[in-house]
XYZ file of C-alpha atoms in Angstrom:
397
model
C -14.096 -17.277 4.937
C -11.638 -15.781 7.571
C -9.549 -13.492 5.621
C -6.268 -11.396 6.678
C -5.729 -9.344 3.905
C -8.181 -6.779 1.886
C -9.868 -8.391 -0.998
C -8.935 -6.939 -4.197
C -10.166 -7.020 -7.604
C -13.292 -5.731 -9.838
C -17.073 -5.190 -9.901
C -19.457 -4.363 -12.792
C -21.335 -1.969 -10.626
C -19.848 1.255 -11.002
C -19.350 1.054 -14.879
C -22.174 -0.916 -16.283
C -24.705 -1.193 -13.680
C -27.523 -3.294 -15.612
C -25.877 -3.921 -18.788
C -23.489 -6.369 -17.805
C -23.648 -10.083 -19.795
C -21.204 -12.852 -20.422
C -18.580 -11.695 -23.185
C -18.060 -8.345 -21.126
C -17.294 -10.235 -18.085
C -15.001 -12.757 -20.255
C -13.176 -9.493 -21.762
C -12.790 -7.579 -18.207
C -10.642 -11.499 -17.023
C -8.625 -11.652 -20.168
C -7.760 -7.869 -19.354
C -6.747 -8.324 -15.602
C -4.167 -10.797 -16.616
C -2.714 -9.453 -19.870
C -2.432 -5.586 -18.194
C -0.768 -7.251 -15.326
C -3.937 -6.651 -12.566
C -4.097 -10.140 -11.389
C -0.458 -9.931 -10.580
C -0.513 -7.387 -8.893
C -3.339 -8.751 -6.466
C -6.608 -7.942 -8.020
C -8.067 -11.328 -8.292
C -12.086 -11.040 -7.856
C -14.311 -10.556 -10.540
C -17.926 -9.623 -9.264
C -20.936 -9.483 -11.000
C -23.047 -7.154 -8.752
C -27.136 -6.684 -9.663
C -29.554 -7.776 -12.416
C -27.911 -10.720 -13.597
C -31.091 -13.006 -12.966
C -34.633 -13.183 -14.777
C -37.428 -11.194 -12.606
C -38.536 -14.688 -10.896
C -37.375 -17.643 -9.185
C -37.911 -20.843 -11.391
C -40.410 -23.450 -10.525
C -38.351 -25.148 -7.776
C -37.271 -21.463 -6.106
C -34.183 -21.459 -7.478
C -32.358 -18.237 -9.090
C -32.094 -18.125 -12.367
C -29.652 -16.456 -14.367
C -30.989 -14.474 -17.177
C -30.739 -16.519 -20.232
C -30.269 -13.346 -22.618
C -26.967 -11.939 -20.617
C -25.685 -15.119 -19.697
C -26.512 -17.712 -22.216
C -23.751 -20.466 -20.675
C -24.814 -20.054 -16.838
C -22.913 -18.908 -14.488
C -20.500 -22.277 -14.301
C -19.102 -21.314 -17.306
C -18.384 -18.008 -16.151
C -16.577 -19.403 -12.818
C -15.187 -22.024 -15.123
C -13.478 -19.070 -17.576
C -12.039 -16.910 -14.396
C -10.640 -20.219 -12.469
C -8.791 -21.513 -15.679
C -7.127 -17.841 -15.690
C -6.442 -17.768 -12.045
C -9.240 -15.267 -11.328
C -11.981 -15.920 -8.644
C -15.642 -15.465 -9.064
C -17.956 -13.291 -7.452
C -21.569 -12.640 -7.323
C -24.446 -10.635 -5.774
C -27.364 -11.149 -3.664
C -29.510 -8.965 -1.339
C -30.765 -9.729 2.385
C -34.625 -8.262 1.343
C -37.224 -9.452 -0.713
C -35.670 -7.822 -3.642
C -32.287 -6.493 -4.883
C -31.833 -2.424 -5.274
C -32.857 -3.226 -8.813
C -35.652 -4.862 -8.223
C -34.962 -8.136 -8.888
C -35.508 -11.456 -6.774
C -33.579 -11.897 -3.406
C -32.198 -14.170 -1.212
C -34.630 -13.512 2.140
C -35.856 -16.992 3.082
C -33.946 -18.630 0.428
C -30.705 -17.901 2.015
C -29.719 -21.658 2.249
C -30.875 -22.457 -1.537
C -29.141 -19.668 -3.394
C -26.162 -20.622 -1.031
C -26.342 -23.709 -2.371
C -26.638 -22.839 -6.039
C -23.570 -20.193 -5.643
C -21.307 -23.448 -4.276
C -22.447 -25.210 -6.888
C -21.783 -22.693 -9.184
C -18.648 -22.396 -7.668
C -18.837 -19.142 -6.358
C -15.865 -17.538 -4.610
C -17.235 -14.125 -3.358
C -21.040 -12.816 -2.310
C -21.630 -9.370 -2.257
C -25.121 -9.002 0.238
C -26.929 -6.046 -0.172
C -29.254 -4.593 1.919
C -32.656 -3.255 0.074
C -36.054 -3.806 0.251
C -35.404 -5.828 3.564
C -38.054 -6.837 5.919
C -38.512 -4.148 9.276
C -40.056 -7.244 11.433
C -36.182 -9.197 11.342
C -33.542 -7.475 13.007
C -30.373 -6.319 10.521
C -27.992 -8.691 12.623
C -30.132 -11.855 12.203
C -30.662 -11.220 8.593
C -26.709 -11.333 7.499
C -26.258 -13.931 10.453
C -28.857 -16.540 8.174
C -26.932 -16.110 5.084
C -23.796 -16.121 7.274
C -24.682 -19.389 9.028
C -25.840 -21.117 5.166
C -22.385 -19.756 3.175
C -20.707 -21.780 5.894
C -22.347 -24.975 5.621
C -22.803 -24.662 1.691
C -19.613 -27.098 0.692
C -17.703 -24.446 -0.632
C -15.504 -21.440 0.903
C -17.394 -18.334 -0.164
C -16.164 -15.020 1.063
C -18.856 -12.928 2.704
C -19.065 -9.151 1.661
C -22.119 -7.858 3.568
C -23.156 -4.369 2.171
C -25.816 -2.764 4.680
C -23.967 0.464 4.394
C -23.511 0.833 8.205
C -26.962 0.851 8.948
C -28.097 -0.281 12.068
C -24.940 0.180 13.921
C -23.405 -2.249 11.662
C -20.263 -1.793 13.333
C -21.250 -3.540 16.776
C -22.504 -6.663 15.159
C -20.839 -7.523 11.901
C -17.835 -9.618 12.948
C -20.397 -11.696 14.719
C -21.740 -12.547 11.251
C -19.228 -14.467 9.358
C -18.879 -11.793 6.711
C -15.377 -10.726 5.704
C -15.721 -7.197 5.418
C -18.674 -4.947 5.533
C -19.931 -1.839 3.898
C -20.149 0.847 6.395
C -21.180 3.855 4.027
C -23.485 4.381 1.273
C -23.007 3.926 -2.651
C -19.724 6.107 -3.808
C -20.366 8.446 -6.707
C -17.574 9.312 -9.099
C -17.262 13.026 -7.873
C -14.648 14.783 -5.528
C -17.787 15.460 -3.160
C -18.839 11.940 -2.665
C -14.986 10.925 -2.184
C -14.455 14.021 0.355
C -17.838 12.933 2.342
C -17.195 9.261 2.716
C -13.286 9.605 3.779
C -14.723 12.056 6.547
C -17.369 9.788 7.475
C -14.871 6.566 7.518
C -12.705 8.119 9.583
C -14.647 7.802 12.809
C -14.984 4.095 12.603
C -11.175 3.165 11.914
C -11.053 0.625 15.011
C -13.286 -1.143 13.578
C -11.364 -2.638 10.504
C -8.802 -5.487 10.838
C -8.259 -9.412 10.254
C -11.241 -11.229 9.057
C -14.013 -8.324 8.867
C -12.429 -5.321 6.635
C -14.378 -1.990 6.746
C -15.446 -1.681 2.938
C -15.723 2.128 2.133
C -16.991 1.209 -1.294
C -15.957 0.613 -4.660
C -12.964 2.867 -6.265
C -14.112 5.352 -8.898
C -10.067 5.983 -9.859
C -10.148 6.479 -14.072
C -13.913 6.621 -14.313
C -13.525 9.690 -15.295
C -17.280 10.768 -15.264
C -18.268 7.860 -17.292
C -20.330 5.264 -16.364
C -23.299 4.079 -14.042
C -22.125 6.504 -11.544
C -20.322 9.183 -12.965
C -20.835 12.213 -12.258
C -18.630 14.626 -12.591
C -14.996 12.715 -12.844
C -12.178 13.806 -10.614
C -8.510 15.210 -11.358
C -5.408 12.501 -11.230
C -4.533 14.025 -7.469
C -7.888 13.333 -6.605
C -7.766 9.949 -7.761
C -4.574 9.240 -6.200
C -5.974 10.828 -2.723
C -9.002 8.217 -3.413
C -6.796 5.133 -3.811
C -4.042 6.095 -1.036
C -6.948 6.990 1.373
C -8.874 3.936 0.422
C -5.428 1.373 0.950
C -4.336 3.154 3.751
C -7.690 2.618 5.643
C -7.411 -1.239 4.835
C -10.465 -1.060 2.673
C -11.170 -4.194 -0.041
C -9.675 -2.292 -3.647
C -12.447 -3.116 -6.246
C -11.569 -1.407 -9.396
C -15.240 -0.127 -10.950
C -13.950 1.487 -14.114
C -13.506 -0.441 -17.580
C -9.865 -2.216 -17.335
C -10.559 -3.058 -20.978
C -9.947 0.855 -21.521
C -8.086 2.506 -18.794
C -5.364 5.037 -19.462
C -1.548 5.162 -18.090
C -2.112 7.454 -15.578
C -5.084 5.561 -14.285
C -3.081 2.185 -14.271
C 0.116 3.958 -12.661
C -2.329 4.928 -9.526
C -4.252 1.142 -9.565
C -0.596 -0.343 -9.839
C 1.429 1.555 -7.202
C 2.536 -1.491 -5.307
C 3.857 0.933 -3.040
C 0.630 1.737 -1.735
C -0.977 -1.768 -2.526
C 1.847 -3.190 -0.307
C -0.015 -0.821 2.411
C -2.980 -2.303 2.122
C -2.028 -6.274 2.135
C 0.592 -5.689 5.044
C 0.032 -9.161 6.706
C -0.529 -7.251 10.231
C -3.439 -5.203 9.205
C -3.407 -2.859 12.138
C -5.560 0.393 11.963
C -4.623 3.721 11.252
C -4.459 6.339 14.411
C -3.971 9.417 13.710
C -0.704 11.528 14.819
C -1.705 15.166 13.671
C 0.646 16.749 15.925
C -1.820 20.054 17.187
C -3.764 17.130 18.809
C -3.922 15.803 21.975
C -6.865 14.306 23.420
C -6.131 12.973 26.479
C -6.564 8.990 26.783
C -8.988 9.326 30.081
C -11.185 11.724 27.472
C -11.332 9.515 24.876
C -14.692 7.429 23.905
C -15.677 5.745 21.448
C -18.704 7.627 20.081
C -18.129 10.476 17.375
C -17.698 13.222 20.264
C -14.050 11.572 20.369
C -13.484 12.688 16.596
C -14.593 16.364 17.234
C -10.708 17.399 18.041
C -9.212 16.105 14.773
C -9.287 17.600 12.156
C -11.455 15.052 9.654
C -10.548 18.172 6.483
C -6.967 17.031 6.920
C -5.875 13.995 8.874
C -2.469 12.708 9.479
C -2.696 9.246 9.907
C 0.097 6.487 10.652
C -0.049 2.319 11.006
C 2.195 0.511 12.031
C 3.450 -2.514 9.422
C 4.426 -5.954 10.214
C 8.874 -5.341 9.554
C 8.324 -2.395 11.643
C 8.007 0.384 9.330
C 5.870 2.789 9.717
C 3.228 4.196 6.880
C 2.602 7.754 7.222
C 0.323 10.098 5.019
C -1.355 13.319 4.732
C -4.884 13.530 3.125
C -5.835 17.216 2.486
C -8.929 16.597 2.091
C -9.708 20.490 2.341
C -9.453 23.326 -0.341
C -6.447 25.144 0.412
C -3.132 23.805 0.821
C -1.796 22.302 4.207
C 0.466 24.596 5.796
C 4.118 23.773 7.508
C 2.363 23.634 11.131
C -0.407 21.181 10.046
C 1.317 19.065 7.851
C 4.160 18.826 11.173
C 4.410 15.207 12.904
C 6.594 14.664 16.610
C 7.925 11.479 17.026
C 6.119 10.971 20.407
C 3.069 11.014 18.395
C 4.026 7.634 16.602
C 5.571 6.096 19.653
C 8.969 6.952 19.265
C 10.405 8.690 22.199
C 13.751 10.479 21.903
C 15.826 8.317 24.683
C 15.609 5.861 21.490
C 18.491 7.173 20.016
C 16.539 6.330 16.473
C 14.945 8.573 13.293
C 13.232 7.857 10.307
C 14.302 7.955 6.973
C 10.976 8.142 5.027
C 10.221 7.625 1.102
C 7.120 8.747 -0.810
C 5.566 6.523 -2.151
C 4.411 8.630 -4.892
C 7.579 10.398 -5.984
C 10.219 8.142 -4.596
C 11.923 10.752 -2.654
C 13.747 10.010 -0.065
C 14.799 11.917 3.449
C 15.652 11.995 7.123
C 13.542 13.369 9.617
C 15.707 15.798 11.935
C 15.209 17.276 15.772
C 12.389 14.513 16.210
C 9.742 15.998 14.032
C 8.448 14.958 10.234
C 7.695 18.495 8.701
C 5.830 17.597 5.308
C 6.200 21.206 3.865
C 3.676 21.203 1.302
C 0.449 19.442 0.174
C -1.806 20.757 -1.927
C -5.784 21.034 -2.019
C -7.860 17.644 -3.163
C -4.037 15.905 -2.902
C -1.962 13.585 -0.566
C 1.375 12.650 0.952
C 2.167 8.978 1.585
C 5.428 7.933 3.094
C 6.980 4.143 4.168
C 9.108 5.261 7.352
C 11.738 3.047 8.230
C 13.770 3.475 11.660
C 17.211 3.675 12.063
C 20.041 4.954 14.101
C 20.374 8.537 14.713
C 23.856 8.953 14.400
């Protein structure tokens, strides 16, 4: 499936791991439409690992385990259709899933087959237990190649966490967005580490392959499969902003059935979910204004990123009316002074002969203000939180 826009919606992963099973999965879709989720975009519902028995049946075939799913998994796809959900499932390119469990390596065009007929919208392929002898590209190119020739248009989320240079082949693979870190944690540490690793492989996101920086831990709250610690609400709201503003797919991984206002005000901002489903999908660049790396120095290899500063990036992109998004991620533990948190307009493209400024709103608090003497000066932001502004241009005078 060629996609434009991030995928949005929920996996099981994050909150349950293994102890996921039909009526939780039935709850979590009545809850995205009666809190007002599927409106506002999240419409996949994945079921990520240990959903089958420990073997293939007779005839190969998956099985799903009889105990946790008692109805099959039509019946699930059958409950999330009729409530304007889509369905989505997990698999692994090895000869087992992370858990353990059987996987789809030389059964890639059977288990396609079962997911179309079980009317599968989504596969999330993992990349465990995988055999050395087959190259990482050929691996995801098999199940690729059998999701398109299954009878049925099944989106293709390949998760082999950026190994094997991930980057340089995916988009050759068919899948519509890739994993290009390891397994997020619910912890201010594990946010911190994969924001600073994702931001050295920004131009490699956009329309029909979406870098996937891994599930959102927002309102976990150190609960769960993988909480650890929990995070504060700035954190969370760094998390999400970060996480939109990079284009990544927005899977919720906490429990929907019991999330908390604050946690539903940050998964809700349409604001910043606007950001991430602008129909252009450009990349970020970044415009901290102490930089300038000249274009003739510039490669594409991490020795480019050395001059920015990954502990608290400016970053801007460029939206299909012609506004501009804008934010500051202090990602750092001290707050962003005057001169870092400073942004000319020749950094965004704007040169002065324009006779233009911005008028810029945050997107958080809904202020609103003009930028004056061609610079954005975004006074204060503190440690662990963000800034996040829709610029809009418009005549100087």
């Amino acid at each position: 499936m060629f996609t434009t826009r991030p995928p949005m919606g929920w996996n099981s992963w994050n909150t349950f791991g293994p102890k996921i099973h039909e009526k939780l999965i039935m709850e979590i879709a009545d809850a995205m439409v009666e809190k007002g989720y599927r409106d506002a975009g999240y419409t996949y519902i994945v079921i990520d690992d240990c959903w089958s028995l420990r073997e293939r049946d007779a005839e190969g075939n998956l099985v799903p385990d009889p105990e946790k799913f008692p109805h099959g998994m039509k019946y699930i796809a059958d409950y999330l259709h009729q409530r304007g959900l889509n369905f989505g499932m997990y698999s692994c390119a090895g000869y087992l899933t992370c858990a353990g469990y059987p996987a789809s390596y030389e059964h890639e065009w059977d288990d396609a087959k079962s997911f179309a007929e079980w009317e599968v919208d989504f596969l999330k392929y993992d990349y465990c237990f995988h055999p050395v002898s087959v190259r990482a590209d050929i691996l995801y190119k098999r199940m690729g190649l059998a999701l398109a020739n299954c009878g049925r248009d099944i989106l293709f989320s390949a998760c082999s966490w950026g190994s094997d240079h991930t980057r340089r082949w995916i988009k050759e693979t068919g899948a519509s967005m890739w994993r290009s870190t390891g397994d997020i944690m619910d912890s201010w540490a594990s946010i911190r580490d994969i924001a600073q690793s994702q931001l050295k492989v920004m131009e490699y996101n956009g329309h029909g392959c979406f870098n996937d920086m891994d599930m959102l831990v927002v309102g976990m709250n150190g609960k769960g499969n993988v909480g650890l610690t929990g995070c504060t609400y700035e954190e969370y709201r760094l998390h999400f902003s970060l996480w939109a503003f990079m284009n990544s797919p927005l899977m919720i991984g906490c429990d929907i059935r019991q999330m908390d206002e604050q946690t539903r005000s940050i998964l809700t901002n349409r604001d910043i979910l606007a950001i991430n489903q602008d129909p252009d999908g450009r990349s970020p660049f970044f415009v901290n204004s102490h930089v300038f790396t000249p274009a003739e120095n510039r490669s594409p290899d991490d020795a480019f990123y050395k001059d920015y500063p990954l502990d608290t990036p400016i970053l801007a992109k460029f939206l299909s009316n012609g506004d501009i998004a804008i934010g500051l991620f202090n990602l750092s533990d001290t707050e962003v002074s005057m001169w870092q948190g400073t942004i000319t307009f020749d950094m965004l493209g704007l040169p002065a002969t324009s006779g233009k400024t911005l008028e810029l709103r945050d997107l958080w608090s809904g202020e609103v203000f003009r930028a004056v003497n061609g610079v954005i000066q975004i006074n204060k932001c503190a440690p662990h939180d963000c800034r996040v502004f829709r610029a809009r241009i418009v005549d100087a005078n």
